[in-house]
mmCIF file of C-alpha atoms and ligand atoms in Angstrom:
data_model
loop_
_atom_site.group_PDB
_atom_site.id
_atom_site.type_symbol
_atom_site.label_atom_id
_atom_site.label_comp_id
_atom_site.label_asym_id
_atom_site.label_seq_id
_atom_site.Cartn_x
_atom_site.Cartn_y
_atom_site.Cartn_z
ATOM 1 C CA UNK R 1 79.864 73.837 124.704
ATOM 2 C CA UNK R 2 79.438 77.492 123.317
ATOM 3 C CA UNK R 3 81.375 78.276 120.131
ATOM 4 C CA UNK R 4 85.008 79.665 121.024
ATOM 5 C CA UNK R 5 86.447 82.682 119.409
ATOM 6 C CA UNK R 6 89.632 84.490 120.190
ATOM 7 C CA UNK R 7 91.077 87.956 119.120
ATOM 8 C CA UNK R 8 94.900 87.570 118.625
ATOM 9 C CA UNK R 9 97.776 90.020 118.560
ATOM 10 C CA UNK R 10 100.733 91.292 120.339
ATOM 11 C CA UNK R 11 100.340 93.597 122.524
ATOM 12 C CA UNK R 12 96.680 92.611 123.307
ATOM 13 C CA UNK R 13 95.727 93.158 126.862
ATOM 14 C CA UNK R 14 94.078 96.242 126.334
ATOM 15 C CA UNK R 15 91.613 95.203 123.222
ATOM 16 C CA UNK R 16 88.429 96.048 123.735
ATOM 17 C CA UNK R 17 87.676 93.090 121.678
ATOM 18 C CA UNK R 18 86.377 90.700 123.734
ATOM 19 C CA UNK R 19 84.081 93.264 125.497
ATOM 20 C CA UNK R 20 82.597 94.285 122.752
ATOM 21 C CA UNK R 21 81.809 90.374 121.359
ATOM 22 C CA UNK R 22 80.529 89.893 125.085
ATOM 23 C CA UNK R 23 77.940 92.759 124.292
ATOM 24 C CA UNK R 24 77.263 91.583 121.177
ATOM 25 C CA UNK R 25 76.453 87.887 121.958
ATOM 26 C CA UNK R 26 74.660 89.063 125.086
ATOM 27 C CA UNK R 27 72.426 91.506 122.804
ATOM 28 C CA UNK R 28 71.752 88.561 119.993
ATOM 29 C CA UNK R 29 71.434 85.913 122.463
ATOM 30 C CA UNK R 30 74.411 83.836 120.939
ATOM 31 C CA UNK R 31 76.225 80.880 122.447
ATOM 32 C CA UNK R 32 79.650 81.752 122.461
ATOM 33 C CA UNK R 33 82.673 82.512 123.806
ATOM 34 C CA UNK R 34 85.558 85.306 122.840
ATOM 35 C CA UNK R 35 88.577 85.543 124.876
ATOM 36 C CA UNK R 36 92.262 87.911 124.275
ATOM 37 C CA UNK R 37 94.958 85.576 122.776
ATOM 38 C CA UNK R 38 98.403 86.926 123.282
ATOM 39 C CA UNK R 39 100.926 85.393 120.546
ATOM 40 C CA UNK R 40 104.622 85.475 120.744
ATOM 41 C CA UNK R 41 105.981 87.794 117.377
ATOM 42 C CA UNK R 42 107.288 84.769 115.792
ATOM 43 C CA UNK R 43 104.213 82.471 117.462
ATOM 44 C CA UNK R 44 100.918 83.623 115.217
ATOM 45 C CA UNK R 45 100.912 80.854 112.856
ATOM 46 C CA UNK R 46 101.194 77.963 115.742
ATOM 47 C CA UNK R 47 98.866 80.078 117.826
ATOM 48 C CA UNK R 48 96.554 79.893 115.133
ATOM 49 C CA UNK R 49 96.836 76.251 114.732
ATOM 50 C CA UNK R 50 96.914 75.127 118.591
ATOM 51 C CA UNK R 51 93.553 77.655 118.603
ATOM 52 C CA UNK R 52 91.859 75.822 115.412
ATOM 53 C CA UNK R 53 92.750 72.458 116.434
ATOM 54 C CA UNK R 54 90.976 73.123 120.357
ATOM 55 C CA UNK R 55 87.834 73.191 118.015
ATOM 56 C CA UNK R 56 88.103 77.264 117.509
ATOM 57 C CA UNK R 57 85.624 78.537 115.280
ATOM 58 C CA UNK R 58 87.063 82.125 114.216
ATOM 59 C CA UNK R 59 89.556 84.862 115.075
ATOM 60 C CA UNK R 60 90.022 88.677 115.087
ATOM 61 C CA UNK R 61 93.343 89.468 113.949
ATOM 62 C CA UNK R 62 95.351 92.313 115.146
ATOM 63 C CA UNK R 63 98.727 94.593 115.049
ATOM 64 C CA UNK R 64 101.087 93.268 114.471
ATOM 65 C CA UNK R 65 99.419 89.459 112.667
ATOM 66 C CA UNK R 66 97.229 90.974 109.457
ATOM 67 C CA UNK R 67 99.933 90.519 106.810
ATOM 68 C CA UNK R 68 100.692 86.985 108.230
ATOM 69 C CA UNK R 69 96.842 86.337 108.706
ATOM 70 C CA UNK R 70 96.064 87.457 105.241
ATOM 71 C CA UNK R 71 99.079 84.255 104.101
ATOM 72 C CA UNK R 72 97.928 81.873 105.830
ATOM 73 C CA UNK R 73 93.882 81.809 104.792
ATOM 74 C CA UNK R 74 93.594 79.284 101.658
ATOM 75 C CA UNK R 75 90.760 81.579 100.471
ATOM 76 C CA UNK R 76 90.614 85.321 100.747
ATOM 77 C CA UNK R 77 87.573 87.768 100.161
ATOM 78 C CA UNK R 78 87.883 90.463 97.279
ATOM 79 C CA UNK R 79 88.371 93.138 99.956
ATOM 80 C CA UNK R 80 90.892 90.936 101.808
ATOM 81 C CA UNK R 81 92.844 90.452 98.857
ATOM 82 C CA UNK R 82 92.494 94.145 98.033
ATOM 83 C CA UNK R 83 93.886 95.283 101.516
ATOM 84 C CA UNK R 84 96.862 92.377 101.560
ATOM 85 C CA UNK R 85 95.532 92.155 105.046
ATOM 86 C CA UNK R 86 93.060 89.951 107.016
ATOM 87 C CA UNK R 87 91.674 90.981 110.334
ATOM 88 C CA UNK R 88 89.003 87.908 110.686
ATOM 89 C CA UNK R 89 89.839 84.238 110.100
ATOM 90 C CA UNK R 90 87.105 81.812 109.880
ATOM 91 C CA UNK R 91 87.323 77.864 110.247
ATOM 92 C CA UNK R 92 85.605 75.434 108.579
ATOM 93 C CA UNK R 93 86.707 72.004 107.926
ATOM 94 C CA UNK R 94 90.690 72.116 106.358
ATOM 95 C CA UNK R 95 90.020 75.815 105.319
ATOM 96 C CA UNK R 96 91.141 78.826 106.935
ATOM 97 C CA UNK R 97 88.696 81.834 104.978
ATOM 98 C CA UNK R 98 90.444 85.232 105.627
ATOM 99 C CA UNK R 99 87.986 88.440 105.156
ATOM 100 C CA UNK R 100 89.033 91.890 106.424
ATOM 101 C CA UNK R 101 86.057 94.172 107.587
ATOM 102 C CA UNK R 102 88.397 97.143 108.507
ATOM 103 C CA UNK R 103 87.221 98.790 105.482
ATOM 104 C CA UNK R 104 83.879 98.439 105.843
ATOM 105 C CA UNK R 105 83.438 98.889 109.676
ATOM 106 C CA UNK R 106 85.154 102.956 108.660
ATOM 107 C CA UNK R 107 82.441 103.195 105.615
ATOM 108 C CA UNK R 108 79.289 102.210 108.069
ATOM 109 C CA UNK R 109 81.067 104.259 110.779
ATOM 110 C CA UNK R 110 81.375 107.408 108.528
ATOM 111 C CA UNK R 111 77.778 106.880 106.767
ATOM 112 C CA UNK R 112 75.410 105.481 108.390
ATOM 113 C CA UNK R 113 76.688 106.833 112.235
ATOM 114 C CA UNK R 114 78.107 109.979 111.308
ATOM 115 C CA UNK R 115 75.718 110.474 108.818
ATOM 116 C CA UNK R 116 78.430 112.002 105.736
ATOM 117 C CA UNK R 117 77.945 111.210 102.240
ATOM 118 C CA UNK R 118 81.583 110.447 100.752
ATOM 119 C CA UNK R 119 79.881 110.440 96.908
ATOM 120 C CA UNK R 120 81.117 113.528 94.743
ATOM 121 C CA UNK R 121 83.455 114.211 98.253
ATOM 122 C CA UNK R 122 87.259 115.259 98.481
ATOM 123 C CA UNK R 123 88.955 112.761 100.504
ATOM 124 C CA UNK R 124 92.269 112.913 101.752
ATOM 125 C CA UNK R 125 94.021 109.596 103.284
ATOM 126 C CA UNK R 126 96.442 110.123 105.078
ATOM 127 C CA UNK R 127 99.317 107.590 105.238
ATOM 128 C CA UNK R 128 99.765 104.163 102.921
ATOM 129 C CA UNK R 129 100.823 101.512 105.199
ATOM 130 C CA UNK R 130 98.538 98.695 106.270
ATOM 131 C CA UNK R 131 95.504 100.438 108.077
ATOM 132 C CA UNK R 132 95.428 103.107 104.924
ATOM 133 C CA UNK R 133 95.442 100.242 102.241
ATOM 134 C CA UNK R 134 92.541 98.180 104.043
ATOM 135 C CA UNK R 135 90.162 101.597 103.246
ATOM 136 C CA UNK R 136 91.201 102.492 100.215
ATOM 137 C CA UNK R 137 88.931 100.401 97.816
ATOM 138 C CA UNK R 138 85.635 100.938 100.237
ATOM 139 C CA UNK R 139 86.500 104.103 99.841
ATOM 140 C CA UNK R 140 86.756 104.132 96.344
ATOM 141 C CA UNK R 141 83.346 102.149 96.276
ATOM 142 C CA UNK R 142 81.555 105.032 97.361
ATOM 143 C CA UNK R 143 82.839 106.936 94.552
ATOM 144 C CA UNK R 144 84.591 110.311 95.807
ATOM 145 C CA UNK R 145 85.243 113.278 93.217
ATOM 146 C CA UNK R 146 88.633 112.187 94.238
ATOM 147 C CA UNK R 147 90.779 110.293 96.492
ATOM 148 C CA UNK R 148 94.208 111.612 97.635
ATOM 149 C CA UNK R 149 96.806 109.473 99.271
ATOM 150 C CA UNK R 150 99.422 111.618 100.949
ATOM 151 C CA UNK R 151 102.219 109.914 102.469
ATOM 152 C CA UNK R 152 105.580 110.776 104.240
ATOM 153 C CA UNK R 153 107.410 107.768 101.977
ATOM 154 C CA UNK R 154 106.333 108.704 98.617
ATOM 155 C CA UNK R 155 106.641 105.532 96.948
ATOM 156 C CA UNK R 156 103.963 103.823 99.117
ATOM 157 C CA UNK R 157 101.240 106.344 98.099
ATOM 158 C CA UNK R 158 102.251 105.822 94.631
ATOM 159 C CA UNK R 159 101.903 102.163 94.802
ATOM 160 C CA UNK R 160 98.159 102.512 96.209
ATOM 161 C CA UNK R 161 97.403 105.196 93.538
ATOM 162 C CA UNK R 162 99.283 102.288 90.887
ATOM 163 C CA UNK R 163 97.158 99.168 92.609
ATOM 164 C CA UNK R 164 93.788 100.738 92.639
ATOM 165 C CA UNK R 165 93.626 103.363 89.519
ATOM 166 C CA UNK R 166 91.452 100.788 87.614
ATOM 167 C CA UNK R 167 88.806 101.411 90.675
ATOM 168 C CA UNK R 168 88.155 105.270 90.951
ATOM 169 C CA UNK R 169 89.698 108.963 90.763
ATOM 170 C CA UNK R 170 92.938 108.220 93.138
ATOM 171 C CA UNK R 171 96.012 110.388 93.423
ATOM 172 C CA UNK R 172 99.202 110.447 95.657
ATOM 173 C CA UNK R 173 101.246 113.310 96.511
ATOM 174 C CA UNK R 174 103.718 114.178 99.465
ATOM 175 C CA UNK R 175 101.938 116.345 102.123
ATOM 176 C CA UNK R 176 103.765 119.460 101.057
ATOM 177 C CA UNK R 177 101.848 119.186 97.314
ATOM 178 C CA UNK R 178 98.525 119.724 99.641
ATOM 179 C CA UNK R 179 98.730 123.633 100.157
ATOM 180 C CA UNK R 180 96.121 125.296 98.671
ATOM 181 C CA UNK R 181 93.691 122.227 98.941
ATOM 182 C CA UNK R 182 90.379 121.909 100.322
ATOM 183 C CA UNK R 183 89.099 118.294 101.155
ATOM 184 C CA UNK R 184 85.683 117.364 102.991
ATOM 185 C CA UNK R 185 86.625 114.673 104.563
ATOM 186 C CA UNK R 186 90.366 113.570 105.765
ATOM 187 C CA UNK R 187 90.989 110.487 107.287
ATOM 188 C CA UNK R 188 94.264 110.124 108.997
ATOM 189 C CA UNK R 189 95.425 106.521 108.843
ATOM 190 C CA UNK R 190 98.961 106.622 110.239
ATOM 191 C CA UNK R 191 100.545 105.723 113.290
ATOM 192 C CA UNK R 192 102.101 109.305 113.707
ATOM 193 C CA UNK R 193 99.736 109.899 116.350
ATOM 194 C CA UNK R 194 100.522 106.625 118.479
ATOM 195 C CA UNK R 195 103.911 108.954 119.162
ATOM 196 C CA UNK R 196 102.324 112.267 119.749
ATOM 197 C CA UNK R 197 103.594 113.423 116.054
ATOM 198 C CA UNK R 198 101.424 114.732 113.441
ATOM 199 C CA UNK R 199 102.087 114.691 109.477
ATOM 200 C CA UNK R 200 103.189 118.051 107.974
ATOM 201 C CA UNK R 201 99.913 118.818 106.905
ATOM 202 C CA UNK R 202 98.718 122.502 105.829
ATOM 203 C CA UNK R 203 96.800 124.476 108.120
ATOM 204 C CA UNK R 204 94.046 125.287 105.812
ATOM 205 C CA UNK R 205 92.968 122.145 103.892
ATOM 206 C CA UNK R 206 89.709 122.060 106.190
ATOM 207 C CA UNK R 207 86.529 123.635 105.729
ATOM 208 C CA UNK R 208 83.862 124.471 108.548
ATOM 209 C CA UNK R 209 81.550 121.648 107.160
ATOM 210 C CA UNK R 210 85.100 119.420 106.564
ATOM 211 C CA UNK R 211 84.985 116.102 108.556
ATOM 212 C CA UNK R 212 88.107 114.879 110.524
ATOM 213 C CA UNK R 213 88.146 111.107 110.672
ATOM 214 C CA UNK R 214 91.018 109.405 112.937
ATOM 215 C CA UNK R 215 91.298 105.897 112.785
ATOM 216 C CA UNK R 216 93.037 105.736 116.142
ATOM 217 C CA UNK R 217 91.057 106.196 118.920
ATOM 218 C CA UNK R 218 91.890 106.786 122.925
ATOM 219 C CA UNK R 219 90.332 108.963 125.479
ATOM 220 C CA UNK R 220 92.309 112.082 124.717
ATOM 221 C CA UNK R 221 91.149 113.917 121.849
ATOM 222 C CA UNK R 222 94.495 113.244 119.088
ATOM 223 C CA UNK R 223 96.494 115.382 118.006
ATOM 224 C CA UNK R 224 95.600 115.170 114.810
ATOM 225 C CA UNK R 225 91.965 115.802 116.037
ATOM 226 C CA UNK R 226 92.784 118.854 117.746
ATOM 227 C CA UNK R 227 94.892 120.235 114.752
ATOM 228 C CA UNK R 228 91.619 119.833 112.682
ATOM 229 C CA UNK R 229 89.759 121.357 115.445
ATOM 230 C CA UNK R 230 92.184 124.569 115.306
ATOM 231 C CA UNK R 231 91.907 124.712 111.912
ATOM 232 C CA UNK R 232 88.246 124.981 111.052
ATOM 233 C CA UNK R 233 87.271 121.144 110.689
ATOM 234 C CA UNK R 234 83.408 121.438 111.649
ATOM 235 C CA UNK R 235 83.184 117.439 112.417
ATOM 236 C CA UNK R 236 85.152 115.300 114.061
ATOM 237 C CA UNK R 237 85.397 111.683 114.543
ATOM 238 C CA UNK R 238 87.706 109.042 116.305
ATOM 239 C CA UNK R 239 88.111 105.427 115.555
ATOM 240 C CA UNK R 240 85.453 104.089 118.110
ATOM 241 C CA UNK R 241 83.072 103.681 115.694
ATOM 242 C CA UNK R 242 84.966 102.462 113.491
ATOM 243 C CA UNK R 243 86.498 99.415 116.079
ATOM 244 C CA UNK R 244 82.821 98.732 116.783
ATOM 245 C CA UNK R 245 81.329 98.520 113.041
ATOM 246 C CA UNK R 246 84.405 96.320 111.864
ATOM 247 C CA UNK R 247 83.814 93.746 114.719
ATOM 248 C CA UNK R 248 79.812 93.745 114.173
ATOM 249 C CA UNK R 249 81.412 92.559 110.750
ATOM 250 C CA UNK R 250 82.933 89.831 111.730
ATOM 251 C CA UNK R 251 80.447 88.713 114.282
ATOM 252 C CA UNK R 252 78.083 88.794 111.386
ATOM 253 C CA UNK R 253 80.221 87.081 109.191
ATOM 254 C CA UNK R 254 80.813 84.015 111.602
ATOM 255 C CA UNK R 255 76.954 84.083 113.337
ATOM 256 C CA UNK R 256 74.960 85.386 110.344
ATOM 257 C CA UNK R 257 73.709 88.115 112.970
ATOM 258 C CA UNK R 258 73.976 91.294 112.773
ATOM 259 C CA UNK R 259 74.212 93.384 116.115
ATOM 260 C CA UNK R 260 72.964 96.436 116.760
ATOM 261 C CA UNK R 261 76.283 98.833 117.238
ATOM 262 C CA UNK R 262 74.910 102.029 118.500
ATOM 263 C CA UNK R 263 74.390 101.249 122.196
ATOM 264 C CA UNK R 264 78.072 99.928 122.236
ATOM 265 C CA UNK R 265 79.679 102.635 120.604
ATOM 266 C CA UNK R 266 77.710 104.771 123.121
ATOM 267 C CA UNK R 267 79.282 102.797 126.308
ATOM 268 C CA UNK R 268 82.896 102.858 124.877
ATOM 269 C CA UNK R 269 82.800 106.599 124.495
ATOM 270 C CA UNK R 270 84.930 108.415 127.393
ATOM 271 C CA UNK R 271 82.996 109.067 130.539
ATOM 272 C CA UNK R 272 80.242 106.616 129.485
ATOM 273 C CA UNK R 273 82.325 103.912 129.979
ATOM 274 C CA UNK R 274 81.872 101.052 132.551
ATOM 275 C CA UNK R 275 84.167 99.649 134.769
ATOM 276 C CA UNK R 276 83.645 96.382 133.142
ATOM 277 C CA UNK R 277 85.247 97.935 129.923
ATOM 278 C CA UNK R 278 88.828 97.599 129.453
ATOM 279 C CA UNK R 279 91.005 101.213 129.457
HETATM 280 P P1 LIG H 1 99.699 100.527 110.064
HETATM 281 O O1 LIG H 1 99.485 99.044 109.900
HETATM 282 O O2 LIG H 1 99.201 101.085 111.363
HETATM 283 O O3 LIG H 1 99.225 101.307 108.880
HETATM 284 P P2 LIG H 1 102.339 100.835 109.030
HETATM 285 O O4 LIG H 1 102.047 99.893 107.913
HETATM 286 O O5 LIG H 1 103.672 100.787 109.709
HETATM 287 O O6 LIG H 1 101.285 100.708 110.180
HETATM 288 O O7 LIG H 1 102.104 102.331 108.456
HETATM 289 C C1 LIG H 1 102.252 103.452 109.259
HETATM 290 C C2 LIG H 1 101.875 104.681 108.449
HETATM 291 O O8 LIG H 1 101.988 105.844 109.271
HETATM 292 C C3 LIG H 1 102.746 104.918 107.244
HETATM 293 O O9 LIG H 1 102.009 105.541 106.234
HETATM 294 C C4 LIG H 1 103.796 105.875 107.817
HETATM 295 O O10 LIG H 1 104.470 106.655 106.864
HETATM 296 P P3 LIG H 1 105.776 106.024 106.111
HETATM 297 O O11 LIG H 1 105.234 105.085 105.089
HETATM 298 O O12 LIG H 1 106.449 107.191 105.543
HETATM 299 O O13 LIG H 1 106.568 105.336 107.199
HETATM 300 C C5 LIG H 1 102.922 106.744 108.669
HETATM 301 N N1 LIG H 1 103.637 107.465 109.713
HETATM 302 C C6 LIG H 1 104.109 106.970 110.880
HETATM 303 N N2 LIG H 1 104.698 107.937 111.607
HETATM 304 C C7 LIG H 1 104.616 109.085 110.883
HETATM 305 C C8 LIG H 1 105.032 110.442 111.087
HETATM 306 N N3 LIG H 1 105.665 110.818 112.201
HETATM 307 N N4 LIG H 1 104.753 111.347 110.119
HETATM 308 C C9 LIG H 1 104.131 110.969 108.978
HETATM 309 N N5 LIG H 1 103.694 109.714 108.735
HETATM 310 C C10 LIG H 1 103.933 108.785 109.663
#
């Protein structure tokens, strides 16, 4: 019997999840199986335990489960803890370990892919709900000049800026305190763009070697993407990378392998993409 493991959510049909394990456990020669586990809104936690007691080994956990995810794991890594979130569950015995490799899959994505240095950087985050908390202490890791959380609701970037102070050079501000600043890299890590909408954001915060990072990713260029793109932003970058490098995470975390992301990335992208990929 190969080792069963399940990405759950609500909606879920169109994660690209289980493709992407598929690719991975065909490329490392892994015995396993990964399948798309839609859970009622109220359902995660007895999802979860119907899942675990069919002899599940591990789960991705997606919009809207990470909050609940990150309650119900009886142990918690440091950057799980950090982000209040968990996006991977792993079983073993009577534990449920929660980890969350969100953070890390947009570091790897933005370093080691992209190729951009965040050290000595000005980064801008936008937004301070879940996917913008999960990134800020990686981000902080890498030590930026400085990190600045803007957000519509003012309070939740001031939170961040109170939670993680102790870890680097963090600020918050409303988006209208950004005129007349320069970053190198913004990230935009709101939903805005799920609706079409776009954060008030100056025109000129970019420069020509400034990198535009969206977490979301689809196969229209965002909005937020094509605002940078108007307004100087030399590099961009969509969350494709970022989806890959945080599930190689988990696959390493639960096989002890470590998958080689680059080919995968490559067959996700627009126009590359197989039919065996979902849209
Ligand atoms: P997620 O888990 O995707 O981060 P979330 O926790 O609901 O979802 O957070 C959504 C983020 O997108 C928040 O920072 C939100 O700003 P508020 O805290 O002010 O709600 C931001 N966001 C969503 N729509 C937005 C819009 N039209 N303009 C600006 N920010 C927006």
């Amino acid at each position: 019997m190969p080792d069963h493991y399940a990405v759950i959510g609500n909606p879920i049909a169109h994660s690209k999840s289980p493709w992407i394990h598929a690719e991975f456990s065909r490329q490392t020669g892994q015995d396993m199986c990964y399948e798309a586990m839609l859970a009622p809104l109220d359902g995660f936690h007895v999802a979860v335990t119907h899942f675990r007691q069919r002899g599940g080994k591990g789960m991705n956990v997606t919009v809207p489960f990470k909050p609940e995810a990150y309650a119900i794991s009886h142990r918690l890594t440091e950057r799980a803890h950090a982000a209040q979130a968990v996006n991977t569950l792993t079983f073993a015995d009577d534990e449920i370990f929660g980890d969350n490799t969100d953070g890390v899959g947009l570091m790897r994505d933005i370093l080691f892919n992209l190729g951009f240095s965040i050290t000595a950087k000005r980064v801008l985050l936008m937004g301070a709900g879940g996917a913008a908390r999960g990134v800020v202490l990686p981000l902080l890791e890498h030590a930026p000049c400085i990190l600045v959380v803007a957000n519509r609701t003012r309070r939740k970037a001031d939170e961040l800026q109170q939670q993680f102070s102790h870890r680097g050079n963090i600020a918050s501000v409303d988006y209208a305190d950004l005129r007349g600043e320069k970053f190198d890299l913004v990230i935009n890590a709101t939903s805005a763009g799920l609706h079409g909408q776009l954060p008030v954001l100056p025109p000129d915060i970019f420069a020509r070697e400034s990198m535009a990072y969206d977490m979301v990713y689809g196969d229209d260029r965002s909005v937020f993407l094509q605002f940078a793109q108007q307004h100087g932003a030399g590099l961009l970058a969509d969350g494709i990378g970022m989806l890959v490098e945080q599930a190689a995470e988990s696959f390493f975390q639960w096989r002890g392998v470590r998958p080689v992301t680059e080919p995968v990335i490559e067959m996700l992208r627009p126009g590359r993409r197989s039919s065996s990929v979902p849209a």
